[in-house]
XYZ file of N, CA and C in Angstrom:
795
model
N -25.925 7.970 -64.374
C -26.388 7.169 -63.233
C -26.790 8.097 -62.097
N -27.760 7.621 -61.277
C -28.322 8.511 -60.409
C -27.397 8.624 -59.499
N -27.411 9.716 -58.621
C -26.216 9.971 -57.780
C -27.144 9.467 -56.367
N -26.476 8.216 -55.507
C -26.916 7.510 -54.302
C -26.101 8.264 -53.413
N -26.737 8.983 -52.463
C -26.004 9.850 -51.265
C -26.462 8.426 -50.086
N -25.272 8.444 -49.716
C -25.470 7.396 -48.432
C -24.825 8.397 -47.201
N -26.243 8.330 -46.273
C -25.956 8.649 -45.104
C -25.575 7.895 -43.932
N -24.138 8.502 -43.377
C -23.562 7.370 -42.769
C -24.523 7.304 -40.876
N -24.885 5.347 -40.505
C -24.989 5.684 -39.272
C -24.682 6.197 -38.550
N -25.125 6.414 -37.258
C -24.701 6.867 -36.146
C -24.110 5.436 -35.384
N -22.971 5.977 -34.970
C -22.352 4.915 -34.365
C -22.783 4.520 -32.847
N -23.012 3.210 -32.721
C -23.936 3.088 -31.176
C -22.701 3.250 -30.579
N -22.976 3.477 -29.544
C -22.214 4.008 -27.913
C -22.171 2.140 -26.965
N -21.468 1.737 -27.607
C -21.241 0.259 -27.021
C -20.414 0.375 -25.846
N -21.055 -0.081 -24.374
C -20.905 0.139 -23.374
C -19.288 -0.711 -22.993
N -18.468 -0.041 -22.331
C -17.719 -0.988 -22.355
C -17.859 -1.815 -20.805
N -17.463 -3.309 -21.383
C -17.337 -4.175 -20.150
C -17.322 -4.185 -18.791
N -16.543 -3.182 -18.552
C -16.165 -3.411 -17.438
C -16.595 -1.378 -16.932
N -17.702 -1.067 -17.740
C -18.083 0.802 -16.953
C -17.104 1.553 -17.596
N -17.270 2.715 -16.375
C -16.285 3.770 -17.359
C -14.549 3.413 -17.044
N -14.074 2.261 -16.212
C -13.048 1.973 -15.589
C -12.558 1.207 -15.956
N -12.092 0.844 -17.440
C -11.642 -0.395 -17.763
C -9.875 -0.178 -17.917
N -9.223 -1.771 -17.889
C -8.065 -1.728 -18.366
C -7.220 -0.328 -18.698
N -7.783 0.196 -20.327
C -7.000 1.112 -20.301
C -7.122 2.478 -19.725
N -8.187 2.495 -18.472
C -7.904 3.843 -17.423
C -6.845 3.670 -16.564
N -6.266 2.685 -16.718
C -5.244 2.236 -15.768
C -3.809 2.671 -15.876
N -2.785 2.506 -15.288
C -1.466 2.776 -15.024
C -0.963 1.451 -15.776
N -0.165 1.301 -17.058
C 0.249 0.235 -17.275
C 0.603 -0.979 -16.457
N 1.414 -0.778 -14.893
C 1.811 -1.451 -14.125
C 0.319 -1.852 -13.731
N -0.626 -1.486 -13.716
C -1.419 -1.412 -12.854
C -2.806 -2.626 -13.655
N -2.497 -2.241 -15.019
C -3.509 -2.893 -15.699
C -2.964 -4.352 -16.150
N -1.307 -4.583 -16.146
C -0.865 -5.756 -16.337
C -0.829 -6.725 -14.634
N -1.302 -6.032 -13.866
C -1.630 -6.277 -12.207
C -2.626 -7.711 -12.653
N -3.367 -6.249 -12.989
C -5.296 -7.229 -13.302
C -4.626 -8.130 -13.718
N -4.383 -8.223 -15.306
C -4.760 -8.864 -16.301
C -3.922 -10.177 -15.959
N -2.426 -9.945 -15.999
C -1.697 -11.120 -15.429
C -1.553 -11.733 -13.839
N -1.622 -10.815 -13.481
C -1.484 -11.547 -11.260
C -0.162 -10.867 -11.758
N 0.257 -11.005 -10.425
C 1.978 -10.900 -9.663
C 3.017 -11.443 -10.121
N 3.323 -11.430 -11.517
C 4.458 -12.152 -12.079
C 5.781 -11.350 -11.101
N 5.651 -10.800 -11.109
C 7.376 -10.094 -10.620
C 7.346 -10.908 -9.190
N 6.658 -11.065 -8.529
C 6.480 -11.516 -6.912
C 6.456 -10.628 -5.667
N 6.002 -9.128 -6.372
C 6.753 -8.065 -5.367
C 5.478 -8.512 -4.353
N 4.459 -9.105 -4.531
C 3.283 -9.074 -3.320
C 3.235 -10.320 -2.944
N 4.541 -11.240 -2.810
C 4.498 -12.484 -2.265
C 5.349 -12.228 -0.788
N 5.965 -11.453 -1.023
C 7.117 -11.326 0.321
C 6.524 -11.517 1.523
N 6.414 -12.530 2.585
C 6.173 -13.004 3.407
C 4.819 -13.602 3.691
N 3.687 -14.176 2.460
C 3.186 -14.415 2.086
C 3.363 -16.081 2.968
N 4.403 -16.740 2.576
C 4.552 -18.365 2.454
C 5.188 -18.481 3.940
N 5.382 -17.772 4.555
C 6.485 -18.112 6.024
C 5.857 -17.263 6.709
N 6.202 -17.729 7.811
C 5.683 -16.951 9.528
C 6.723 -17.370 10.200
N 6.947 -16.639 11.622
C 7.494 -17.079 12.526
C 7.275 -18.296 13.238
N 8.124 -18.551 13.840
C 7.283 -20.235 14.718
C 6.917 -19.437 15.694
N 6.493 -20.632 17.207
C 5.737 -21.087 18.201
C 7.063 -20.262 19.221
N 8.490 -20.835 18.268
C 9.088 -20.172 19.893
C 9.654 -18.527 19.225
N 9.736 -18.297 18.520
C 10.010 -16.713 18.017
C 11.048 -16.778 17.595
N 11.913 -17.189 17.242
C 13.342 -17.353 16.523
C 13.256 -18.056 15.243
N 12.209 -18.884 14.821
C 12.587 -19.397 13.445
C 11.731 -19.311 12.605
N 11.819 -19.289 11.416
C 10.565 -19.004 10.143
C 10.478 -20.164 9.679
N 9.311 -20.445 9.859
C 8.923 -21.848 9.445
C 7.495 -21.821 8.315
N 7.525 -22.341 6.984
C 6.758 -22.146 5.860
C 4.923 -22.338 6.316
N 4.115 -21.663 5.631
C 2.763 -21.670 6.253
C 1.923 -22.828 5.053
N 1.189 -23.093 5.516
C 0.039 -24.244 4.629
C -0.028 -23.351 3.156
N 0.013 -23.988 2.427
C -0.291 -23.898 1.136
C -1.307 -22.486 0.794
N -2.355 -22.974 1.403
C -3.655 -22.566 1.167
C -3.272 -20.991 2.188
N -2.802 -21.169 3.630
C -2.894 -19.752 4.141
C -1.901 -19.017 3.128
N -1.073 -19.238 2.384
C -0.068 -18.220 1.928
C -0.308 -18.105 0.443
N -1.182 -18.792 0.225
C -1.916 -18.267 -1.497
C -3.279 -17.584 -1.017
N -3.982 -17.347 0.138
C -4.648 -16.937 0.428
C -4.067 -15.001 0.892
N -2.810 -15.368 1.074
C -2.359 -14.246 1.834
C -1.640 -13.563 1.138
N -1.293 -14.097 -0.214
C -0.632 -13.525 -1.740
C -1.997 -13.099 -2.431
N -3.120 -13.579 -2.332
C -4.005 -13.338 -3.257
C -4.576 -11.938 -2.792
N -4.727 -11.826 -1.452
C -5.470 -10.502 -0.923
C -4.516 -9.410 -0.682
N -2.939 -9.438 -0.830
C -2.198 -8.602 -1.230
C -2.322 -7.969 -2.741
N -2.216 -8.781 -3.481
C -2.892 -8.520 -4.692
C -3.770 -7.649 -5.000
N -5.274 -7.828 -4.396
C -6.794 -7.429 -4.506
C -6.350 -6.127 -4.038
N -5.710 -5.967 -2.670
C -5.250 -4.845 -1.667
C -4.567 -3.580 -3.025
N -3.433 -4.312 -3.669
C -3.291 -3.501 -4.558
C -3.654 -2.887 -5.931
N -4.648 -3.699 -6.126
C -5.880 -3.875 -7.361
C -6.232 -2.229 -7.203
N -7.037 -2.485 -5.649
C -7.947 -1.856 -5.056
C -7.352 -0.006 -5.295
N -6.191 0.030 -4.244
C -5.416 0.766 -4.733
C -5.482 1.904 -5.584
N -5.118 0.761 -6.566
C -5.204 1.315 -8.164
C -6.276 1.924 -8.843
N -7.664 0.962 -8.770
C -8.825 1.577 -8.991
C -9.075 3.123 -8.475
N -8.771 3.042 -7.003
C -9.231 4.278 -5.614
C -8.471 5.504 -6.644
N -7.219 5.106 -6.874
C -6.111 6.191 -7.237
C -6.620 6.939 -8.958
N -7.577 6.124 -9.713
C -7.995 6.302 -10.813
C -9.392 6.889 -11.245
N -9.975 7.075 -10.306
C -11.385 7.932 -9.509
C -12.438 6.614 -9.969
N -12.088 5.488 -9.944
C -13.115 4.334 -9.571
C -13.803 4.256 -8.650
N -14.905 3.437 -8.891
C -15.820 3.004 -7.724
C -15.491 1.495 -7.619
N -16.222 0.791 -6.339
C -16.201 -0.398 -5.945
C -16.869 -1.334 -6.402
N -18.000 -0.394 -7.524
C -18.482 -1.150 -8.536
C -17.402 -1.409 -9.695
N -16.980 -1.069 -10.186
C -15.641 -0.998 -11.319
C -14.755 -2.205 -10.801
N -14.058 -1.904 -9.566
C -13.136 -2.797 -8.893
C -14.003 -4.224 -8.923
N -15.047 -4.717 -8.734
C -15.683 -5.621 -8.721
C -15.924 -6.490 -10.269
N -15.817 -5.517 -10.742
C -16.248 -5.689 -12.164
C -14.845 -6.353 -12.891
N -13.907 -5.497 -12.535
C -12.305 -5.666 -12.742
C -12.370 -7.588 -12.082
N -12.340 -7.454 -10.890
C -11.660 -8.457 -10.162
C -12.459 -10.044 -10.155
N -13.578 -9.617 -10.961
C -14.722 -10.786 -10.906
C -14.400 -11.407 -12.324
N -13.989 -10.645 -13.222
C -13.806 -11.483 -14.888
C -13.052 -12.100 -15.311
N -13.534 -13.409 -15.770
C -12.959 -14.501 -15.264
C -12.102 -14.523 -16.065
N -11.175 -13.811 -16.978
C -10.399 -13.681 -17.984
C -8.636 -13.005 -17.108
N -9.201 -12.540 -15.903
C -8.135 -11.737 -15.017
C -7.574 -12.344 -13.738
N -6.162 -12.663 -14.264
C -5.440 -13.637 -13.257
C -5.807 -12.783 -11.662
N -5.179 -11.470 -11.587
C -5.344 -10.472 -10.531
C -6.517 -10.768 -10.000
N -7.817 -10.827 -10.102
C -8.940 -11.195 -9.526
C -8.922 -12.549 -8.810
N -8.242 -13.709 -9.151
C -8.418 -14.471 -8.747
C -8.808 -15.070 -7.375
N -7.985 -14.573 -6.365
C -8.744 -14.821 -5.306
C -10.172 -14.295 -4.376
N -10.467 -13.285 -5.952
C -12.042 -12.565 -4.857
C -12.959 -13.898 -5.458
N -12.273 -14.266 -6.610
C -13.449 -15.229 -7.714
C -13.400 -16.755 -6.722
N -11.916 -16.929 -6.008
C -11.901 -18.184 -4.980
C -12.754 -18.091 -3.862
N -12.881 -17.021 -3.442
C -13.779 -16.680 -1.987
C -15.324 -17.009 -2.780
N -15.274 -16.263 -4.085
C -16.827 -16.991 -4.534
C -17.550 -18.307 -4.673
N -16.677 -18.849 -5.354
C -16.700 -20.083 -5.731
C -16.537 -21.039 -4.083
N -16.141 -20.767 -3.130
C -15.889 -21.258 -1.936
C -17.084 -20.827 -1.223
N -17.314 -19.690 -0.668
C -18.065 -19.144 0.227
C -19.468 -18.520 -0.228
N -19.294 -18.582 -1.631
C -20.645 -17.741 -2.257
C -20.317 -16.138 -3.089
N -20.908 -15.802 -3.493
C -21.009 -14.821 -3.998
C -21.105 -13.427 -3.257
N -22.234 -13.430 -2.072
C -22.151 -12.379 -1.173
C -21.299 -12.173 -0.369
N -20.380 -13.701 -0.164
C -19.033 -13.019 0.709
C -18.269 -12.231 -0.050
N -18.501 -12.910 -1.196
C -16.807 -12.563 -2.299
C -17.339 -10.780 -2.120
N -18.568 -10.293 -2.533
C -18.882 -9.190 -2.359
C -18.442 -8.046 -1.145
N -18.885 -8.686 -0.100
C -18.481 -8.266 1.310
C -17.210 -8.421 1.243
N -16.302 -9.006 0.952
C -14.615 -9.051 1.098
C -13.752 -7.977 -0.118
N -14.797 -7.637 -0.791
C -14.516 -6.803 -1.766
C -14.594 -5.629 -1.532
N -15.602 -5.010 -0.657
C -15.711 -4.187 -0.140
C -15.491 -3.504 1.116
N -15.025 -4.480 1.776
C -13.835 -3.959 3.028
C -12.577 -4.261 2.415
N -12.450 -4.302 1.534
C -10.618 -4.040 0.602
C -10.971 -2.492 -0.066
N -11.826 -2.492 -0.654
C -12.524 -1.084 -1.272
C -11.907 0.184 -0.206
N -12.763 -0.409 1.531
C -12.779 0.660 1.771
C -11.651 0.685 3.050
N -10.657 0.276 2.639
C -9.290 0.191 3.241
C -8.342 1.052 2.334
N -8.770 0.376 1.086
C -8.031 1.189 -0.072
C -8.205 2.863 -0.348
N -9.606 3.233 0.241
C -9.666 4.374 -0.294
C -9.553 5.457 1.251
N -9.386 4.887 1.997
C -8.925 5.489 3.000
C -7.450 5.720 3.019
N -6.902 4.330 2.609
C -4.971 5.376 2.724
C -4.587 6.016 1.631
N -5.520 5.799 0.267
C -5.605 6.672 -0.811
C -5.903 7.945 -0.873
N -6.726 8.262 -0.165
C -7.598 9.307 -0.034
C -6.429 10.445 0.194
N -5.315 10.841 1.047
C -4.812 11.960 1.345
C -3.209 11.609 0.400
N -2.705 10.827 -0.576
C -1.738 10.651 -0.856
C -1.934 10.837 -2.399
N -0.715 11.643 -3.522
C -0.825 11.475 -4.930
C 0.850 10.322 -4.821
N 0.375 10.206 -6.398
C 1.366 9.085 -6.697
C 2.292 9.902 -7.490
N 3.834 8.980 -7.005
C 4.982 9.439 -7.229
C 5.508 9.297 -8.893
N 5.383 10.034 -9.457
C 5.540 10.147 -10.721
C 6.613 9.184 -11.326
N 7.803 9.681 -10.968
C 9.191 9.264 -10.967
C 10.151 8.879 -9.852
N 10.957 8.090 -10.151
C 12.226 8.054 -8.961
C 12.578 9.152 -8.340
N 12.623 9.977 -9.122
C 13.834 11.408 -9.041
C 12.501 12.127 -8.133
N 10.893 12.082 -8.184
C 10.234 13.120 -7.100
C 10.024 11.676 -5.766
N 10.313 10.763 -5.967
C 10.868 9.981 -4.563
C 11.679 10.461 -3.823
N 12.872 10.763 -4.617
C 13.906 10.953 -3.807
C 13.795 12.919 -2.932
N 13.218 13.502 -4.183
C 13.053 14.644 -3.937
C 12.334 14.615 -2.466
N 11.077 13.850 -1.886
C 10.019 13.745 -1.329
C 11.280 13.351 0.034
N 11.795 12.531 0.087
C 12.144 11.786 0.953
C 13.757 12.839 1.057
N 14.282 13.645 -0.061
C 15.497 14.687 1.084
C 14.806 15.805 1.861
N 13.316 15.813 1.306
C 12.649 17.160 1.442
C 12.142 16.507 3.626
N 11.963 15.274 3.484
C 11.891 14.362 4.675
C 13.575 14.158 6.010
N 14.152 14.329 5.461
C 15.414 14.122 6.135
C 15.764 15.514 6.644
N 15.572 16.256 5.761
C 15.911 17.602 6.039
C 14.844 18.376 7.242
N 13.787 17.675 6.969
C 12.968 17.911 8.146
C 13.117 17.746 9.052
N 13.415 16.356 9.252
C 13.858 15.416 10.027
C 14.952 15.932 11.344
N 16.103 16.182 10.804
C 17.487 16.415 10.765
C 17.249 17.887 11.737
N 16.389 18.622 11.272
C 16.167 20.498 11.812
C 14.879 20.633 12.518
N 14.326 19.259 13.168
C 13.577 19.421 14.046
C 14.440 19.413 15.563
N 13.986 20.275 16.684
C 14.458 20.237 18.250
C 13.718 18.825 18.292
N 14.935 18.161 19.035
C 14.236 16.933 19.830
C 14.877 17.023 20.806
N 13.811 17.469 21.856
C 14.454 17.247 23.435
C 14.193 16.672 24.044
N 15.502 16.498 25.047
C 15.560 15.493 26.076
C 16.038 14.038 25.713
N 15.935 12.878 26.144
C 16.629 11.542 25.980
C 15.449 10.917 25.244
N 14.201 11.030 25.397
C 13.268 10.024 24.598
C 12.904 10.979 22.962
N 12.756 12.317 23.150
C 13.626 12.959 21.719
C 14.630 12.733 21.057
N 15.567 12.745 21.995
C 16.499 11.864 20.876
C 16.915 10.088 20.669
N 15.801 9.239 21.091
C 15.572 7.828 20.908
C 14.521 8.195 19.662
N 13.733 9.122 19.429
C 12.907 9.255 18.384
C 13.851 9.608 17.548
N 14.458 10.614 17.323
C 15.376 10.478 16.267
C 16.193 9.573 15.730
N 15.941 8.817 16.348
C 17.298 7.112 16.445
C 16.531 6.806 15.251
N 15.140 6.385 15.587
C 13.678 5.996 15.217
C 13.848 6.305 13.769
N 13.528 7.722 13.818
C 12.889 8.313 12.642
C 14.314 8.132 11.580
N 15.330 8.195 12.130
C 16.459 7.777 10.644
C 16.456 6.397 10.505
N 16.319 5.557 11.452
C 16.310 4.117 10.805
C 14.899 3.683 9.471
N 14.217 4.691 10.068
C 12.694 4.344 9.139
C 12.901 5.534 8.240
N 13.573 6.081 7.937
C 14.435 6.830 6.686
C 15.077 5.888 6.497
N 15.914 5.505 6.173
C 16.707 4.684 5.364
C 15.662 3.431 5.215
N 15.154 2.694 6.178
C 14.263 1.578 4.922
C 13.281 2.284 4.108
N 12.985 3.723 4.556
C 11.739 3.853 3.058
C 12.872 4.278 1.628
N 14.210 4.757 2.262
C 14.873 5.254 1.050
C 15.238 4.041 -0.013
N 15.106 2.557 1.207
C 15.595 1.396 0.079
C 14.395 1.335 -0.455
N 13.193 1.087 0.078
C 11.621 0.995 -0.113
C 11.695 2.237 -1.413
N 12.163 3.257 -1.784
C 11.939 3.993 -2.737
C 10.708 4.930 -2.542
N 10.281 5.412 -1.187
C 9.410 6.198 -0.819
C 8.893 6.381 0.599
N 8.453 6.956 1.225
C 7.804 6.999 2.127
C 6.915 5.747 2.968
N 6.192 5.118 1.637
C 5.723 3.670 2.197
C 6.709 3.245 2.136
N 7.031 2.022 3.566
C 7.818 0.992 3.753
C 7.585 0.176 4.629
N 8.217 -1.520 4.670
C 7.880 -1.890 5.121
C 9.026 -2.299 6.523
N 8.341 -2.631 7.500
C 9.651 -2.530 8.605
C 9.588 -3.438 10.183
N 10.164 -4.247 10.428
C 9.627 -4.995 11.374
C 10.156 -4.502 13.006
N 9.597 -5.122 14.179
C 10.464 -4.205 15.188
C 11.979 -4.524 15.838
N 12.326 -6.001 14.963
C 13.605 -6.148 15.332
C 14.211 -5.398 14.423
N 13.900 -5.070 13.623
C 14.790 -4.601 12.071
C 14.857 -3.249 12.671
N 13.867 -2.440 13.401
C 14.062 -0.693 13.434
C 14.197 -0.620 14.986
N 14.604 -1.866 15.798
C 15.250 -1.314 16.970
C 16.934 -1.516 16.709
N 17.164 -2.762 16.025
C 18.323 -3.139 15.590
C 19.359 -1.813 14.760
N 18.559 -1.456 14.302
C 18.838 -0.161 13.112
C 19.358 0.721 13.948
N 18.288 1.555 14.886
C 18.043 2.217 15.802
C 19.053 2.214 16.950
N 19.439 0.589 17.257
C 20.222 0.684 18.124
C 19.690 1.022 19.649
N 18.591 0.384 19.487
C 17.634 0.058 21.270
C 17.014 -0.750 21.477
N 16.367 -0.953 22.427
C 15.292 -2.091 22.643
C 14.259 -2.028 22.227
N 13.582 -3.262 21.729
C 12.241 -3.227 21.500
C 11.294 -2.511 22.559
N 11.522 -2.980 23.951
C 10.725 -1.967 24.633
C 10.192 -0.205 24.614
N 11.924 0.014 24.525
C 11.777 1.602 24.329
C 11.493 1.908 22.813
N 11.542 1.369 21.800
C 11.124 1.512 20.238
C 9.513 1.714 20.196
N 8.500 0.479 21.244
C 7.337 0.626 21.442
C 6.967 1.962 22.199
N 7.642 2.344 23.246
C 7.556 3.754 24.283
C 7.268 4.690 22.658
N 8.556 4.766 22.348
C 8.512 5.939 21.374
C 7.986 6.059 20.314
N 7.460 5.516 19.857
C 6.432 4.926 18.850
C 4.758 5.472 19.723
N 4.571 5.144 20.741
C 3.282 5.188 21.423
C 3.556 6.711 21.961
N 4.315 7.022 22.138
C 4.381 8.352 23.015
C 4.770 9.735 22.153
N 5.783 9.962 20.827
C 6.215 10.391 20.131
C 6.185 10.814 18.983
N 6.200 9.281 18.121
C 5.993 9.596 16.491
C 5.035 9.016 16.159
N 4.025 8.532 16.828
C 2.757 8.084 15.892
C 2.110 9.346 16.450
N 1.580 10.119 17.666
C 0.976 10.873 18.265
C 1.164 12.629 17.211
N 2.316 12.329 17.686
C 3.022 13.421 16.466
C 2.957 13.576 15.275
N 2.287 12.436 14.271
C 2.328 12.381 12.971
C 3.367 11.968 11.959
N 4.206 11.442 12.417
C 5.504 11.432 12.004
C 5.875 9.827 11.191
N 4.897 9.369 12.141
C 4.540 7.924 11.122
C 3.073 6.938 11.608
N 2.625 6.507 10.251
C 1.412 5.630 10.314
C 2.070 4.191 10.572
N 1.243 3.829 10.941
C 1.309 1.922 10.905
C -0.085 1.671 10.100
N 0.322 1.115 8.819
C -0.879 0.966 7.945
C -1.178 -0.604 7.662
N -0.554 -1.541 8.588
C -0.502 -2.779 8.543
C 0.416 -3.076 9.703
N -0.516 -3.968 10.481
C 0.328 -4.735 11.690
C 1.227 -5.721 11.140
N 2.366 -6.312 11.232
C 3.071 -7.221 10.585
C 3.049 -8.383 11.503
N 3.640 -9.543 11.328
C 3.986 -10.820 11.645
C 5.248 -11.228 11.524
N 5.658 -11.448 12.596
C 7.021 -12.461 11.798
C 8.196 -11.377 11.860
N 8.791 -12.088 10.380
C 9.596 -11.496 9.867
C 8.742 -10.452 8.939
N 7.881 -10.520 8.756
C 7.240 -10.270 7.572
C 7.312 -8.359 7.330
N 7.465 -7.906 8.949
C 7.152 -6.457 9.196
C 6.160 -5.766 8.846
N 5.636 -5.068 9.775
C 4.535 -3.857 9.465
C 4.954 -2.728 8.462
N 3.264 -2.149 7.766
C 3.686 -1.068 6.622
C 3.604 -0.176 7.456
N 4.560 1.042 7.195
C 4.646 2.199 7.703
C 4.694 3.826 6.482
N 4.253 4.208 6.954
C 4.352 5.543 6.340
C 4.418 6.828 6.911
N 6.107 6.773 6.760
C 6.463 8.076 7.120
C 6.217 9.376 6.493
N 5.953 10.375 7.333
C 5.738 11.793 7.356
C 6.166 12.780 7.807
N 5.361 14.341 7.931
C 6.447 15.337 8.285
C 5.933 15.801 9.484
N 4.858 15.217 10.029
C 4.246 16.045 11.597
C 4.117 16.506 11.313
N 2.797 16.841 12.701
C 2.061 17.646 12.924
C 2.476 19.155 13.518
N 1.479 19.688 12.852
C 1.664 21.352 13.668
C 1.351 21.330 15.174
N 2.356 22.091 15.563
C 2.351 21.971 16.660
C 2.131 20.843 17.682
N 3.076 19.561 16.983
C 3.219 18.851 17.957
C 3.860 19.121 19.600
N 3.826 18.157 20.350
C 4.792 18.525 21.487
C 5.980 18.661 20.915
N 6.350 17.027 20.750
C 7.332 17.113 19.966
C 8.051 17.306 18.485
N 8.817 18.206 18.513
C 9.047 18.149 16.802
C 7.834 18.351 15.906
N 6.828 19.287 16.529
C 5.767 19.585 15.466
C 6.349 20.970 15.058
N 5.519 20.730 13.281
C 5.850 21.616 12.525
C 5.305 21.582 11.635
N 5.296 22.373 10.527
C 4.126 22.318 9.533
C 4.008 20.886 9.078
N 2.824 20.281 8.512
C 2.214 19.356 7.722
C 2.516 19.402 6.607
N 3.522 18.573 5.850
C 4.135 18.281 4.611
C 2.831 18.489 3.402
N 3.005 19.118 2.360
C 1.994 18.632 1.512
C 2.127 17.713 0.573
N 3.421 16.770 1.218
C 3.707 15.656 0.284
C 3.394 14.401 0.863
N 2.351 14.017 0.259
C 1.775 12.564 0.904
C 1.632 12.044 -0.181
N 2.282 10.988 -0.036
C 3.234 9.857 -1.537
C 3.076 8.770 -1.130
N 2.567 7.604 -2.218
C 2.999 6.456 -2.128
C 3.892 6.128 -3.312
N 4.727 4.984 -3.020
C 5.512 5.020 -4.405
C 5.188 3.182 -4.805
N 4.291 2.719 -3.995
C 3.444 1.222 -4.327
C 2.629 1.228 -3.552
N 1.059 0.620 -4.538
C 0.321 0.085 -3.647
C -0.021 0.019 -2.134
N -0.099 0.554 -1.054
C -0.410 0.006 0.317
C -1.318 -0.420 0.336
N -0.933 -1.510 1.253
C -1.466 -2.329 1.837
C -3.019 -1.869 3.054
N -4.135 -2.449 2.917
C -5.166 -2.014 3.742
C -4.723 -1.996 4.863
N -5.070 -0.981 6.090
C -5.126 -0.873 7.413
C -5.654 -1.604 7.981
N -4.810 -2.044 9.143
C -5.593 -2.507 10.383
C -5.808 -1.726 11.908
């Protein structure tokens, strides 16, 4: 019998779905984000409640504002994820628009509501929120370089001169917002101003002084989200600046998140 040599095709280059950024470029946590939404609830926390009218009580928000305000926590951390994976805002779009992906859901509600070019435009000021607090931070591998990150932070902390009386109200400061990022499990945390004057052990007044005069000026911490409520602002603590007034000193080269942040305001 004649001998049939079969030459095998060339296999086509079938584009995948979603670019060069799909699902599995992702961080497991990150791709069960997309695919399922927020089962755990970690991006619901203060989502459904606000403060009231007179400032003492938390009273639940409309339906619609607090699935609106769970959904773009979500996207916020979508976004994130993409930024952290050398995506574009085309990818993230691509991700968050298919209609197969719980996680997308609320860019696909703004569509279906407002049109298509908003959903676009709202996609892209999350984009570029995301890749701005992304931009100078790697991600924390493990618990154990959290913790490493954050004694390597205390110790800083602890062996900086702080002089005078509003130096040492910043130090009040800077250990109370150590210990919530140490429960927070990193540097990002979240923190409200009764919670870190209470901590602190001062007034809200002088917490704002030193905050405006001290450790934001100084580098020592971001506000990467204004908070509400109870709900508290994101913060991200650091090691200052060189040559601050106060307590400057070299610039940490550890800039960590250990979740998602949240876009700036």
């Amino acid at each position: 019998m004649p001998h049939h040599s079969h030459q095998a095709e060339p296999q086509r280059q079938t584009p995948h779905p979603f670019g060069r950024l799909g699902l599995h470029h992702l961080r497991p946590a990150a791709a069960e984000l997309v695919l399922l939404g927020d089962l755990t609830g970690r991006y619901a926390t203060g989502s459904y409640s606000r403060l009231s009218s007179d400032g003492r009580t938390v009273v639940a928000r409309q339906d619609r504002e607090g699935v609106a305000s769970h959904g773009h926590r979500i996207t916020a951390a979508i976004a994130c994820h993409v930024a952290r994976a050398g995506g574009s805002v085309d990818e993230l779009t691509r991700l968050l628009l298919h209609p197969d992906h719980e996680g997308g859901r609320h860019a696909r509600h703004i569509a279906l509501r407002s049109g298509q070019a908003r959903a676009l435009d709202y996609i892209r000021r999350v984009w570029a929120s995301a890749t701005a607090v992304v931009a100078g931070t790697r991600v924390l591998d493990s618990r154990h370089d959290a913790y490493e990150v954050l004694a390597a932070l205390r110790d800083r902390i602890e062996t900086t001169p702080w002089r005078g009386e509003r130096g040492r109200t910043a130090l009040r400061v800077l250990r109370a917002h150590l210990n919530f990022a140490e429960t927070a499990g990193g540097p990002l945390h979240h923190a409200s101003e009764r919670q870190t004057a209470e901590e602190a052990g001062i007034s809200r007044t002088t917490l704002r002084v030193v905050y405006e005069t001290v450790l934001k000026p100084g580098g020592w911490l971001r506000r990467l989200r204004v908070g509400h409520g109870r709900e508290g602002s994101s913060w991200y603590l650091d090691h200052g600046h060189t040559g601050g007034r106060r307590g400057g000193a070299s610039l940490s080269r550890f800039r960590t998140t250990q979740y998602p942040p949240r876009p700036g305001t």
